[in-house]
mmCIF file of C-alpha atoms in Angstrom:
data_model
loop_
_atom_site.group_PDB
_atom_site.id
_atom_site.type_symbol
_atom_site.label_atom_id
_atom_site.label_comp_id
_atom_site.label_asym_id
_atom_site.label_seq_id
_atom_site.Cartn_x
_atom_site.Cartn_y
_atom_site.Cartn_z
ATOM 1 C CA THR B 65 316.681 144.375 80.740
ATOM 2 C CA PHE B 66 315.460 147.131 83.022
ATOM 3 C CA ALA B 67 312.630 147.957 80.610
ATOM 4 C CA GLU B 68 311.228 144.454 81.014
ATOM 5 C CA LEU B 69 310.906 144.692 84.799
ATOM 6 C CA PRO B 70 307.471 145.282 86.325
ATOM 7 C CA SER B 71 306.689 148.877 87.327
ATOM 8 C CA ASP B 72 306.702 148.112 91.056
ATOM 9 C CA THR B 73 310.201 146.633 90.781
ATOM 10 C CA LYS B 74 311.466 149.628 88.834
ATOM 11 C CA ASN B 75 309.931 152.026 91.357
ATOM 12 C CA ALA B 76 311.596 150.176 94.214
ATOM 13 C CA ILE B 77 315.051 150.884 92.788
ATOM 14 C CA SER B 78 314.366 154.209 91.080
ATOM 15 C CA HIS B 79 315.885 157.314 92.662
ATOM 16 C CA ARG B 80 313.025 159.341 91.176
ATOM 17 C CA ALA B 81 310.390 157.178 92.838
ATOM 18 C CA LYS B 82 312.220 157.486 96.156
ATOM 19 C CA ALA B 83 312.449 161.266 95.757
ATOM 20 C CA VAL B 84 308.740 161.581 94.962
ATOM 21 C CA ALA B 85 307.826 159.416 97.948
ATOM 22 C CA GLU B 86 309.967 161.609 100.212
ATOM 23 C CA LEU B 87 308.371 164.753 98.773
ATOM 24 C CA VAL B 88 304.887 163.372 99.466
ATOM 25 C CA ARG B 89 305.908 162.586 103.059
ATOM 26 C CA HIS B 90 307.282 166.109 103.440
ATOM 27 C CA PHE B 91 304.081 167.733 102.163
ATOM 28 C CA ASN B 92 301.911 165.525 104.365
ATOM 29 C CA THR B 93 303.980 166.450 107.416
ATOM 30 C CA ALA B 94 303.848 170.150 106.555
ATOM 31 C CA ARG B 95 300.089 169.999 106.015
ATOM 32 C CA ARG B 96 299.574 168.314 109.394
ATOM 33 C CA SER B 97 301.759 170.944 111.093
ATOM 34 C CA ALA B 98 299.838 173.790 109.440
ATOM 35 C CA ARG B 99 296.525 172.498 110.796
ATOM 36 C CA LYS B 100 297.657 172.826 114.427
#
């Protein structure tokens, strides 16, 4: 079952993990832009 999968496997297919990763990228980009 899904619950038995390792965390890294679950994160690879999780829409939440993908959304969080995209949010982190967005904040990092915004922070770099603000420093200029």
